[in-house]
Short mmCIF file of C-alpha atoms in Angstrom, two decimals:
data_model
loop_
_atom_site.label_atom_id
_atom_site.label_comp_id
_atom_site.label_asym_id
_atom_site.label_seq_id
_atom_site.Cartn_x
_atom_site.Cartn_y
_atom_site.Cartn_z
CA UNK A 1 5.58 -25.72 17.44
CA UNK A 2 2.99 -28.47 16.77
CA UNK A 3 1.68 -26.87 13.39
CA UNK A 4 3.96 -27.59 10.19
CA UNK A 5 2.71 -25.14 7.59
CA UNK A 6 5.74 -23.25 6.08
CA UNK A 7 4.69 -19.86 8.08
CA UNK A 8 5.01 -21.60 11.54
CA UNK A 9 8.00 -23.23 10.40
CA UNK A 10 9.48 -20.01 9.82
CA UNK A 11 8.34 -18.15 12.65
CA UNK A 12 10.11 -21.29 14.68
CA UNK A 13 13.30 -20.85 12.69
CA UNK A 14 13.01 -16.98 13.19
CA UNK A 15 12.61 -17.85 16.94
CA UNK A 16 15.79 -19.55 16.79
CA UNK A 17 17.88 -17.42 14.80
CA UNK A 18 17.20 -14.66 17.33
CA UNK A 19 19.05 -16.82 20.00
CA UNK A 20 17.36 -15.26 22.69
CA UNK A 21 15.83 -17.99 25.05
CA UNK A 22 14.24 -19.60 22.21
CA UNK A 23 12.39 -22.41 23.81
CA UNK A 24 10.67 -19.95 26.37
CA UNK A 25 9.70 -18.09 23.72
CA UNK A 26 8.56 -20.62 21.16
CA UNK A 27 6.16 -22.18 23.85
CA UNK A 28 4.61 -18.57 25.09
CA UNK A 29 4.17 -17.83 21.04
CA UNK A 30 2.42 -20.76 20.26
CA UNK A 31 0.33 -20.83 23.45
CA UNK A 32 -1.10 -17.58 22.52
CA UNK A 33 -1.75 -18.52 18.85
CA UNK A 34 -3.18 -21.97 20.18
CA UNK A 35 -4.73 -23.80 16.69
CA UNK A 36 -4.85 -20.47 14.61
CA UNK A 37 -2.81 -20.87 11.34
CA UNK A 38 -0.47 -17.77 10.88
CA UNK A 39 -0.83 -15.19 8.48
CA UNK A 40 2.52 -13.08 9.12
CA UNK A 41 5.02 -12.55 11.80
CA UNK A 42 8.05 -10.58 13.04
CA UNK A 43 10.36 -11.86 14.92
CA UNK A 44 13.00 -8.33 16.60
CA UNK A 45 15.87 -9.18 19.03
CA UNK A 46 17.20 -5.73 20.64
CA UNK A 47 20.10 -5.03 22.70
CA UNK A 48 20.31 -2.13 25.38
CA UNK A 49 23.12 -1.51 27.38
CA UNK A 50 21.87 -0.19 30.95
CA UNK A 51 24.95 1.26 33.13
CA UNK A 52 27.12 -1.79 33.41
CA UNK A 53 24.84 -4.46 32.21
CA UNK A 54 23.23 -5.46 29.00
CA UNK A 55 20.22 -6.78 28.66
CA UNK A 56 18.26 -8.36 25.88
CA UNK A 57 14.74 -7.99 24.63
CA UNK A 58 12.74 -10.08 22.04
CA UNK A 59 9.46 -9.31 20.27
CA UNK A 60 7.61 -11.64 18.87
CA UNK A 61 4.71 -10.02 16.37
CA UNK A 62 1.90 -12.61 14.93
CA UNK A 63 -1.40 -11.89 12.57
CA UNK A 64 -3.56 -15.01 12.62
CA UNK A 65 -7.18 -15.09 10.78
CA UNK A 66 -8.78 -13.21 13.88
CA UNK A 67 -6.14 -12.11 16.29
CA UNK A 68 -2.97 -9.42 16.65
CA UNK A 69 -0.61 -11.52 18.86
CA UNK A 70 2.33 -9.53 20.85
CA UNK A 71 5.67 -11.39 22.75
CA UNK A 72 7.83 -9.60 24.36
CA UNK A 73 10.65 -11.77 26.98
CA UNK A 74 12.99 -10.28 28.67
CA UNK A 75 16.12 -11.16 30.79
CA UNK A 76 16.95 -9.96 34.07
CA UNK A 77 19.87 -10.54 36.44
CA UNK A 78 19.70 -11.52 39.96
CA UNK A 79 18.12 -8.97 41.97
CA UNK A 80 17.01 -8.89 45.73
CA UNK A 81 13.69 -10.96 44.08
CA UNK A 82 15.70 -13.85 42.36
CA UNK A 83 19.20 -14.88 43.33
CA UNK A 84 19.57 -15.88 39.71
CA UNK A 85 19.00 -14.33 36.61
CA UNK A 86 15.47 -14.61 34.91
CA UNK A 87 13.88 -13.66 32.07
CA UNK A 88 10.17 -12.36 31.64
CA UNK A 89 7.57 -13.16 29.11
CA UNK A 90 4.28 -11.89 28.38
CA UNK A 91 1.63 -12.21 25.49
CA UNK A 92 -1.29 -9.59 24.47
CA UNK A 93 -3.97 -10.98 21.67
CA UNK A 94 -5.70 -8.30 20.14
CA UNK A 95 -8.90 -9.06 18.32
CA UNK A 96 -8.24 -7.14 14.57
CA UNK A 97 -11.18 -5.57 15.02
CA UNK A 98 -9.65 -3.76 18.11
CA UNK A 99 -6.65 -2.03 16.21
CA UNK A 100 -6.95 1.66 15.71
CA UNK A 101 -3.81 2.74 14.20
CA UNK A 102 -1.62 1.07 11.90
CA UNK A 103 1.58 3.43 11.85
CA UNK A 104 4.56 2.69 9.32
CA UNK A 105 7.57 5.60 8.88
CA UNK A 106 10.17 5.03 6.62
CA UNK A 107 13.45 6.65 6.55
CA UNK A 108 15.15 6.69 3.56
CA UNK A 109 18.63 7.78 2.13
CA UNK A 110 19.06 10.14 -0.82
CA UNK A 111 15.30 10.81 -1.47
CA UNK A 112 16.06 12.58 -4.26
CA UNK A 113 17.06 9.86 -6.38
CA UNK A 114 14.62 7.03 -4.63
CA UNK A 115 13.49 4.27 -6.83
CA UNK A 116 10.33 2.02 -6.06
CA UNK A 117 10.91 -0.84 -4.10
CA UNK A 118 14.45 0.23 -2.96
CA UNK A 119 14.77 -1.10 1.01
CA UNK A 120 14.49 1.98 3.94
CA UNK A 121 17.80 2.24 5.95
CA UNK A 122 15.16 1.75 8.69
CA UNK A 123 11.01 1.50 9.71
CA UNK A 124 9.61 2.66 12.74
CA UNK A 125 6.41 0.70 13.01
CA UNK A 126 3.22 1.60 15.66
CA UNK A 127 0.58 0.07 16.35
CA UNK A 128 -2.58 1.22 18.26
CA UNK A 129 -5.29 -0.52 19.75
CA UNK A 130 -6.32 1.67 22.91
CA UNK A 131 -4.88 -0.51 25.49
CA UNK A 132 -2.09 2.41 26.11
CA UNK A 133 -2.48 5.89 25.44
CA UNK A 134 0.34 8.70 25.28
CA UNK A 135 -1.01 12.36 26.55
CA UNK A 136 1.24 15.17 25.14
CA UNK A 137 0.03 18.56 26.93
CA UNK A 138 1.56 22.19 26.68
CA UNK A 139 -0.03 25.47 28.47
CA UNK A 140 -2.14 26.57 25.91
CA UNK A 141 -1.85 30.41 24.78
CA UNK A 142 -3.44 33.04 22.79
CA UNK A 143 -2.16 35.35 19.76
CA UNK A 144 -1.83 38.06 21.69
CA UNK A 145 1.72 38.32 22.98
CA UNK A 146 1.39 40.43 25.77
CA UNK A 147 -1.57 38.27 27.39
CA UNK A 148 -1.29 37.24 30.95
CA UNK A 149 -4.34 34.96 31.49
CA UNK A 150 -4.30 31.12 32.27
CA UNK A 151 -6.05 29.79 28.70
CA UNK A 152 -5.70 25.72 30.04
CA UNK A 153 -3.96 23.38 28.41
CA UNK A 154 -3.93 21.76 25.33
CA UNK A 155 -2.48 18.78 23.61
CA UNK A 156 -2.91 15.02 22.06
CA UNK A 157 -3.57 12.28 22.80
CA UNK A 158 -1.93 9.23 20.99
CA UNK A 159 -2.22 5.49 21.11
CA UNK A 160 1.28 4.34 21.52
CA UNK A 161 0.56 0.48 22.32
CA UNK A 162 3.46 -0.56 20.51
CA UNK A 163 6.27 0.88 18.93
CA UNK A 164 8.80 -0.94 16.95
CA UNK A 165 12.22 0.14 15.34
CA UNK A 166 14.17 -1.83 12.73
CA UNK A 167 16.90 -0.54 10.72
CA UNK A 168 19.21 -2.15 8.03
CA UNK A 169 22.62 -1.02 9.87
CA UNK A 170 21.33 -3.24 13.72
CA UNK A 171 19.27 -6.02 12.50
CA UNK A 172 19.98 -6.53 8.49
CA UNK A 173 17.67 -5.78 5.29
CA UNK A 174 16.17 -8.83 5.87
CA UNK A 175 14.32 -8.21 9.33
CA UNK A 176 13.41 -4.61 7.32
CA UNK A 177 12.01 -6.07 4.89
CA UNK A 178 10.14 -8.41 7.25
CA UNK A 179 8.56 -5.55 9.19
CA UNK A 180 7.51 -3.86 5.88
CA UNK A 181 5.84 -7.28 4.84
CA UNK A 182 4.38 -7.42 8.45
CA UNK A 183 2.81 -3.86 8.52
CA UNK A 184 1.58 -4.93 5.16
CA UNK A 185 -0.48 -7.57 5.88
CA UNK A 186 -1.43 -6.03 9.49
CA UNK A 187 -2.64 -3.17 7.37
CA UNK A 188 -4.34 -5.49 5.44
CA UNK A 189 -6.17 -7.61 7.62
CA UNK A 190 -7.51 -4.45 9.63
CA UNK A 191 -9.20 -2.98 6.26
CA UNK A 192 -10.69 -6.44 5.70
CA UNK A 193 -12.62 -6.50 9.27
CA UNK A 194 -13.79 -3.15 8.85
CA UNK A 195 -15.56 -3.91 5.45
#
């Protein structure tokens, strides 16, 4: 990357250490951050196994000054498009302002005897910024058990833009710890731009 501030150095070396395509991804990261300095960032590699192939997936996560940056690349194998294997990347900037939902669950071991600062065995984080919205709808029904009549539907709706799992046992406490210091800031930075 052409910036050489510690952050982008470690996002870069993050990049890297992910070992997934990380020249494709470097360049689509820093086209989308452009001459923004970086805040934070999150670098998660995932591995899914789908019938008889596996296929990788990287995220790249990035708060600049002004912006919510999103990465994702990922691989596929020759298909009746491409008689080689390819891999996909996109990027999604998000102004801060635009985030709705900054969503961090922690599961813990033994809550009983938690102590401060001890590391989840794993953080689900989601964020929300309206782009993609999850409807959950079930009939909708009355108190009245023996009641017949059509009373609609009800339900939620969620914004599910982004959903991101890390746990200690797949990626190591440190990429934990580096989504907890991610949502952090995230969190962060959205209070700030709606002061």
């Amino acid at each position: 990357m052409a910036k050489t501030s510690t952050t982008t150095q470690g996002l870069r070396a993050a990049i890297e250490r992910s070992g997934y395509y990380p020249a494709l991804v470097a360049e689509a990261v820093e086209a989308a951050i452009g001459g923004e300095a970086i805040r934070s960032y999150l670098v998660h590699q995932e591995t899914t196994f789908d019938a008889n192939e596996v296929r990788r997936h990287v995220t790249v996560l990035v708060l600049t000054g002004n912006r919510f940056i999103v990465s994702h690349t990922d691989e596929q194998a020759a298909d009746t498009t491409s008689p080689t294997p390819y891999a996909t990347t996109s990027t999604e900037s998000v102004k801060l302002g635009r985030i709705s939902s900054v969503v961090v669950s922690r599961v813990v071991a033994n809550p009983e005897s938690y102590k401060p600062g001890t590391l989840p065995r794993e953080v689900v984080l989601t964020i929300g910024w309206g782009a993609v919205s999850r409807i959950d709808l079930e009939p909708a029904a009355c108190g009245d058990p023996n009641c017949e009549a059509d009373h609609g539907y009800t339900g939620n709706s969620t914004a599910d833009d982004l959903s991101l799992r890390v746990s200690e046992a797949g990626d190591g406490p440190e990429t934990v710890r580096q989504a907890l210091v991610f949502a952090q800031s995230l969190s962060e930075a959205t209070a700030d731009v709606a002061r």
